[in-house]
Coordinates of N, CA and C in Angstrom, one line a residue:
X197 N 92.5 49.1 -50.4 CA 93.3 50.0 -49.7 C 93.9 51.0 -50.6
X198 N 94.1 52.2 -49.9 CA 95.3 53.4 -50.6 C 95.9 54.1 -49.9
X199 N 97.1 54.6 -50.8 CA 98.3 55.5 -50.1 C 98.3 56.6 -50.8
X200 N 97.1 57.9 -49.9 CA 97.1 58.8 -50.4 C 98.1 60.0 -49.7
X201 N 98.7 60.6 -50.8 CA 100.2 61.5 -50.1 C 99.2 63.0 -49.6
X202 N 99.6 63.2 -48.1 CA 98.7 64.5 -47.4 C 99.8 64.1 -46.1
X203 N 99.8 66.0 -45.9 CA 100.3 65.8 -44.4 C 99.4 65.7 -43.2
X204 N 99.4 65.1 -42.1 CA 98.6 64.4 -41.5 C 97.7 65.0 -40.8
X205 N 96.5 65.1 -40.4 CA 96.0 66.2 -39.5 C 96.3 66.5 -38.8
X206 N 96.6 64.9 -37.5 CA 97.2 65.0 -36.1 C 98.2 65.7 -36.3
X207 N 99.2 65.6 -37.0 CA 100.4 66.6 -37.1 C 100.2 68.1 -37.0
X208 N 99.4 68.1 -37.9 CA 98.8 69.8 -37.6 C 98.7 70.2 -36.1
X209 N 97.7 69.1 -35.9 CA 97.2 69.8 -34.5 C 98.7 69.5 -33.0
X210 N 99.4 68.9 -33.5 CA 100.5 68.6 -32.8 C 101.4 69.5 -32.7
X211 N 101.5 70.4 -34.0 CA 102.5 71.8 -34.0 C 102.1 72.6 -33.1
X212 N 100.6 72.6 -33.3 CA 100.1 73.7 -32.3 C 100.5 73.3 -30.9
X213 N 100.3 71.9 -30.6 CA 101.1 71.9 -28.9 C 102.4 71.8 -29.1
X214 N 103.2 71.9 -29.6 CA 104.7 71.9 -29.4 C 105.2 70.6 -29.7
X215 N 104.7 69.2 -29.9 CA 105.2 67.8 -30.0 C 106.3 68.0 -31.1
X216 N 106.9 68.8 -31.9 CA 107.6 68.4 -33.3 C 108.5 69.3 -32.8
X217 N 109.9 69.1 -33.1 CA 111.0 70.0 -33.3 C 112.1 69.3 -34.5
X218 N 112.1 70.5 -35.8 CA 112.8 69.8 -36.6 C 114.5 70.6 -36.6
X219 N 114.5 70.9 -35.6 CA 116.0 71.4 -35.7 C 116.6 70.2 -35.8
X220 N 117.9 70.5 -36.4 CA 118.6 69.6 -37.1 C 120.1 69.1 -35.8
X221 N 120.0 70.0 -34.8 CA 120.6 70.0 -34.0 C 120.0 69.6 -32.2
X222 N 119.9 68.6 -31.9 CA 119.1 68.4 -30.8 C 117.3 68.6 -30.8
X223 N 117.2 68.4 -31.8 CA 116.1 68.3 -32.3 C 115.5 66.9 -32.2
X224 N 114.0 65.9 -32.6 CA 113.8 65.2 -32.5 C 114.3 64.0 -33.9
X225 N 114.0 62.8 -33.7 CA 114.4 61.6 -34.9 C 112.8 61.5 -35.6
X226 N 113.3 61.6 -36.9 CA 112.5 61.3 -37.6 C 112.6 60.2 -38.4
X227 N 111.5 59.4 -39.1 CA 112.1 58.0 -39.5 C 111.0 58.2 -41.1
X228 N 111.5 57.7 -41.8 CA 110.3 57.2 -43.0 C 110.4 55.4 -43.5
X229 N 109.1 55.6 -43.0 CA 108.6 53.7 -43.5 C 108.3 53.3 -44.9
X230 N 108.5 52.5 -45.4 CA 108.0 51.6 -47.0 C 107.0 51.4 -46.4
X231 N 105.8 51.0 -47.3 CA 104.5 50.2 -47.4 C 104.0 49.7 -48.7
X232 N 103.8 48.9 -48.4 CA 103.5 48.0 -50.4 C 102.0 49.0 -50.1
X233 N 101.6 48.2 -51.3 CA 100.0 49.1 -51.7 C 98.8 48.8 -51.1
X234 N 98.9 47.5 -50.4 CA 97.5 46.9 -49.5 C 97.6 47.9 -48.1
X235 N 98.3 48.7 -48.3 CA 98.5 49.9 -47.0 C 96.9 50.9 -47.4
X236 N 96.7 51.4 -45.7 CA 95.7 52.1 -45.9 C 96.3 53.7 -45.6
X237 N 96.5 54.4 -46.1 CA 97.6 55.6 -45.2 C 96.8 56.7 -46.2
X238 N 96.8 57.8 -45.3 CA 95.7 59.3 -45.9 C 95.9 60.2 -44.9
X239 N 95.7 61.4 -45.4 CA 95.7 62.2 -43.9 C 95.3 61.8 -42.8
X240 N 94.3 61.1 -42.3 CA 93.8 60.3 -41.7 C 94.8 59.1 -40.4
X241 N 95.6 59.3 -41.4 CA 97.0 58.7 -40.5 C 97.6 59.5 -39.2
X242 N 97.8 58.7 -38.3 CA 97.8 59.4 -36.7 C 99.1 58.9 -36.6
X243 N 99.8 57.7 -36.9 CA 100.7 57.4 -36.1 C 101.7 56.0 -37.1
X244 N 102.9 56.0 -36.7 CA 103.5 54.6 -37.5 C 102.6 53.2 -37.2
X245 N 102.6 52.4 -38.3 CA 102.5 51.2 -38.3 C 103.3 50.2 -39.0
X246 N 102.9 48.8 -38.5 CA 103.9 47.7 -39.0 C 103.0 46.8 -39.9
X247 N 101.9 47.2 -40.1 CA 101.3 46.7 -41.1 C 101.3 46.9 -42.5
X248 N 101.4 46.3 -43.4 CA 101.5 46.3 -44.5 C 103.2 47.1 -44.8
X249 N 103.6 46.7 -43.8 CA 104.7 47.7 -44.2 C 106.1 46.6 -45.0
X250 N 106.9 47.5 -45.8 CA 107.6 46.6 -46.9 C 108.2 45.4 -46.0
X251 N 108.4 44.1 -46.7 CA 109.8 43.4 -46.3 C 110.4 42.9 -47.2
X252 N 111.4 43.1 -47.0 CA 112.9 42.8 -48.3 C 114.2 42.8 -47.7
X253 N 114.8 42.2 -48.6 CA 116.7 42.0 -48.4 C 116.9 44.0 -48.0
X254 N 117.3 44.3 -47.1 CA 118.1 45.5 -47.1 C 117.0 46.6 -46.5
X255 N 115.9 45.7 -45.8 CA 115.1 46.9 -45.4 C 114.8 46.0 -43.8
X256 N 115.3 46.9 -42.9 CA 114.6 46.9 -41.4 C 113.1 47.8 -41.2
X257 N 112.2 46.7 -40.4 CA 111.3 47.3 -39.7 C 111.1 48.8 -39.3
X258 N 110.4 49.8 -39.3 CA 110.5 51.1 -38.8 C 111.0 52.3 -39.8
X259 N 111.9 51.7 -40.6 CA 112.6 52.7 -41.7 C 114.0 52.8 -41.8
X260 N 113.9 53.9 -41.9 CA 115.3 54.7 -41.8 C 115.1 56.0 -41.2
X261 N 116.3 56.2 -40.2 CA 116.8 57.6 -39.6 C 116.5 59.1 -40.8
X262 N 115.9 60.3 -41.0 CA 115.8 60.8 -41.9 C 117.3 62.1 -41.0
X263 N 117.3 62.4 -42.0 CA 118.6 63.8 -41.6 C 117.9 65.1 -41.6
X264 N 117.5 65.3 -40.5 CA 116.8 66.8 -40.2 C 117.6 68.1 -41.3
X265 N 116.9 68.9 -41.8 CA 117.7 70.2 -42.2 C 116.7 71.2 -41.6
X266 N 117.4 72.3 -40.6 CA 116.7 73.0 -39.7 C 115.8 74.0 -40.8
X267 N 115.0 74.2 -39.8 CA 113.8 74.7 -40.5 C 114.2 76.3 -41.0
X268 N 113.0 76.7 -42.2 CA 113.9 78.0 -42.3 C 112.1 78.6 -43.3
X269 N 112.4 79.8 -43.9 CA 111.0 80.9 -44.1 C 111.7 81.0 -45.2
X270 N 110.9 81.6 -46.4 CA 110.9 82.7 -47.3 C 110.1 83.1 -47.5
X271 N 109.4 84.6 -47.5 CA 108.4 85.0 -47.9 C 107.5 84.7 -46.7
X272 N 106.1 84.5 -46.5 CA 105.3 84.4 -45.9 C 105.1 82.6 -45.2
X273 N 106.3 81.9 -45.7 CA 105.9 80.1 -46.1 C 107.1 80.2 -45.1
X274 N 106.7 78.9 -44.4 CA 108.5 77.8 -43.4 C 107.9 77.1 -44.0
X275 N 109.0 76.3 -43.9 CA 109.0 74.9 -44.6 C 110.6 74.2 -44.0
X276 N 110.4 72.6 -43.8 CA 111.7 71.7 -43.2 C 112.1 71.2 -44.8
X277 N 113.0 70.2 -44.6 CA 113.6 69.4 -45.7 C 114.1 68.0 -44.8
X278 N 114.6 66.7 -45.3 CA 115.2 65.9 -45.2 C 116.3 65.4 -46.3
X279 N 117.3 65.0 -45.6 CA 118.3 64.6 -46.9 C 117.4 63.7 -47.6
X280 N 117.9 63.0 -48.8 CA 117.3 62.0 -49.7 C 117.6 60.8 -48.7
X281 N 116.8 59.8 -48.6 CA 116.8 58.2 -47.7 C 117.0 57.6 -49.1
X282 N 118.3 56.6 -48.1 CA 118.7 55.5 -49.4 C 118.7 54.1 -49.0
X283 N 117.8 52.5 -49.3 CA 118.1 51.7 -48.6 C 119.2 51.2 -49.8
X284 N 120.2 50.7 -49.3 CA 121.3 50.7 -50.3 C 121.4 48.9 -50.4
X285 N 121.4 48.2 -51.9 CA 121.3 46.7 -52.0 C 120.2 46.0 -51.4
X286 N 118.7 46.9 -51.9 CA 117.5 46.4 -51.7 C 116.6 45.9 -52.3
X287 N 116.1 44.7 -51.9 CA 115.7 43.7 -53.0 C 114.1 44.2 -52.5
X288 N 113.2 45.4 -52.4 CA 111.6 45.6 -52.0 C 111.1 46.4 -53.3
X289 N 109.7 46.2 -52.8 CA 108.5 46.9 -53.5 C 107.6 47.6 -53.1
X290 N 107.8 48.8 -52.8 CA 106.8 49.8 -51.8 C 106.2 50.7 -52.9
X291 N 105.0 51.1 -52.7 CA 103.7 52.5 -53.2 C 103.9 53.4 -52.4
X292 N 104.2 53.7 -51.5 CA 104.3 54.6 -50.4 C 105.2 54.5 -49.7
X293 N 104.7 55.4 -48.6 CA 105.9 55.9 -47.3 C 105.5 57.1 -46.5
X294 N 105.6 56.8 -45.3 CA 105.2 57.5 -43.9 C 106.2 58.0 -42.9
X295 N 106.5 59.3 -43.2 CA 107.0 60.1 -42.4 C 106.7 60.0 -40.8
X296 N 107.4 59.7 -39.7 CA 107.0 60.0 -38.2 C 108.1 60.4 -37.3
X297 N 107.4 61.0 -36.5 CA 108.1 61.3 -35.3 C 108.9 59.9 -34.5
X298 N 109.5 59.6 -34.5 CA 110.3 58.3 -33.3 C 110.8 58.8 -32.0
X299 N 110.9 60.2 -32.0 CA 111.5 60.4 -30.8 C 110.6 59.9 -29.3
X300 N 111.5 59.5 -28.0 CA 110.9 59.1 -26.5 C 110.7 60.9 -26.3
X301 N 109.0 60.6 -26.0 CA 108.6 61.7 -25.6 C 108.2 61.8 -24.0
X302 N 109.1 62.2 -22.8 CA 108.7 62.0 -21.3 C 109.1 60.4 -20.9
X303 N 109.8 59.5 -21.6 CA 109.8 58.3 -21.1 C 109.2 57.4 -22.2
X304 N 108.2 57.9 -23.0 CA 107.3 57.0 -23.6 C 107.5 57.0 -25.2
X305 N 107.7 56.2 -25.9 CA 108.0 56.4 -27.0 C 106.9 56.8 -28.1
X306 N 107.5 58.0 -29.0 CA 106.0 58.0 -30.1 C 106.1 57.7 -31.2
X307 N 105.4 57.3 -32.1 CA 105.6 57.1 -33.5 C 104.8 57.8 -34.5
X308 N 104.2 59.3 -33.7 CA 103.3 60.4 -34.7 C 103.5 60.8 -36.0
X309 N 102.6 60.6 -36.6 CA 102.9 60.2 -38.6 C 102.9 62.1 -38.5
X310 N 103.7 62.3 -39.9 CA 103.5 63.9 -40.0 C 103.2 63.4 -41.4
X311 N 103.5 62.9 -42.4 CA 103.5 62.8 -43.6 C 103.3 61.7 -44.5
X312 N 102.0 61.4 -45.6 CA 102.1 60.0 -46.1 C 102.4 60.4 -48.0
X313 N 103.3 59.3 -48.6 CA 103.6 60.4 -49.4 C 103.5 58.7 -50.9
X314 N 102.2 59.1 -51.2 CA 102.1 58.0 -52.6 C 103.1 58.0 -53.4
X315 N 103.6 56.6 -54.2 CA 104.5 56.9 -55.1 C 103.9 56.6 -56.5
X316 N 102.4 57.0 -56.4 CA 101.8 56.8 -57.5 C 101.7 55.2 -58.5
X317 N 102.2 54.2 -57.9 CA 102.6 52.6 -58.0 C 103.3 52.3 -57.3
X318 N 103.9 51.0 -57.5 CA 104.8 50.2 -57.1 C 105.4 50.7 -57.6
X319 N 107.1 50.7 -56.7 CA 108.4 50.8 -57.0 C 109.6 50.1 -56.5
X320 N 110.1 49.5 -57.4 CA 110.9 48.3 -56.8 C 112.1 48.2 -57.4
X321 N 112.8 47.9 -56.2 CA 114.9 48.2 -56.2 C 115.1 46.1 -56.6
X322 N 115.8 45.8 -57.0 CA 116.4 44.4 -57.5 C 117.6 44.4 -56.6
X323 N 118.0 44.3 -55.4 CA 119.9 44.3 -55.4 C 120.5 45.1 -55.4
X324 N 119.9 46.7 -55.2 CA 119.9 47.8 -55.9 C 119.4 49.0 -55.0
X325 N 120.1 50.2 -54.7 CA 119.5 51.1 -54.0 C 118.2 51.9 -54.5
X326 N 117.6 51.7 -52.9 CA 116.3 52.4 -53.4 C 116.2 53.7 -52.9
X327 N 115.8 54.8 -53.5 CA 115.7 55.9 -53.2 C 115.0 56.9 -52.9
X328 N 114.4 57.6 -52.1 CA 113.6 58.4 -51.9 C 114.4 60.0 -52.1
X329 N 113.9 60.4 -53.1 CA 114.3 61.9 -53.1 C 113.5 63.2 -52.9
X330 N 113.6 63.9 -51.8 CA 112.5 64.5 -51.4 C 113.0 65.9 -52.3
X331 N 111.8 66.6 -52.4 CA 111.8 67.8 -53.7 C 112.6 68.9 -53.0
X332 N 112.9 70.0 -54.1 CA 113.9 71.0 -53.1 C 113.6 71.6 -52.6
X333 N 114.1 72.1 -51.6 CA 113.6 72.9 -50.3 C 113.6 74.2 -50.2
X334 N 112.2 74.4 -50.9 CA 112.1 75.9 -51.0 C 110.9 76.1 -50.8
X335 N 109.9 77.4 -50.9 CA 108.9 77.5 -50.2 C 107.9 76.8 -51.6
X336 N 107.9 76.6 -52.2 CA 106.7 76.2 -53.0 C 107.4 74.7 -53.5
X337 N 107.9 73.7 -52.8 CA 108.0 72.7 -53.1 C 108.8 71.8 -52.2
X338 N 109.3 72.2 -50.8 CA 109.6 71.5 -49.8 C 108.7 70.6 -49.0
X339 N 109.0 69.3 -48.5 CA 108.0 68.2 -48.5 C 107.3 68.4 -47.3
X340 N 107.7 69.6 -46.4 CA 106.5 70.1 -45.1 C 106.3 71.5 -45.2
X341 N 105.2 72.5 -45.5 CA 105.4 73.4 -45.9 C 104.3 74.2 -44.8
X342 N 104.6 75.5 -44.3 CA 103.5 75.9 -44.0 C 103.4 77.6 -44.3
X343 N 101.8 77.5 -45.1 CA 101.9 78.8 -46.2 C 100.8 79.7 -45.1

């Protein structure tokens, strides 16, 4: 298995119908999952899963809530951002992590992956906050970009 970091296809084709809104204000919930490294996750990825996904002291099922920052342009590029995710006094070991949509869409809930993002190994917190820090948010290095 691998956790290769790409943003997802379905996602692509999902902007084009309107399923994503990353306003930061009444906008949709976004969540990012752990997955140890027996995870299969690649562009390829359509949607959340509970497989292979981390378990440890300090980490719930599904993720964590990510903090929208409304979407914004420079130049020819938009691009979104999320604050940094922190599981705080977490005893896990995750390679990866999968960005999705969580919001109820019509009644029905969705879990549409937008983003799978390798950590190049295992990385593991002791008792200890684990951190995800997403890069800064500008057009050549924010972690959803469209050029």
């Amino acid at each position: 298995m691998a956790i290769n970091s790409a943003i997802c296809t379905s996602f692509k084709k999902e902007l084009l119908e309107g399923k994503h809104d990353f306003n930061s204000s009444a906008g949709h919930t976004f969540k990012i999952a752990l997955y140890t490294s027996s995870a299969d996750l690649s562009a390829a990825t359509t949607a959340y899963t509970a497989t292979n996904e981390v378990v440890g002291t300090g980490y719930t099922a599904g993720g964590l809530t990510l903090t929208n920052v409304n979407p914004t342009s420079t130049g020819t590029t938009a691009y979104i951002d999320f604050a940094d995710a922190t599981w705080a006094s977490a005893t896990i070991t995750a390679a990866g992590a999968l960005i999705y949509n969580s919001t109820t869409d019509g009644g029905t809930g969705t879990t549409n992956a937008v983003a799978v993002i390798s950590f190049g190994g295992d990385k593991t917190s002791t008792n200890g906050d684990f951190v995800i820090q997403f890069p800064t948010a500008d057009a050549a290095n924010a972690i959803v970009r469209l050029a």
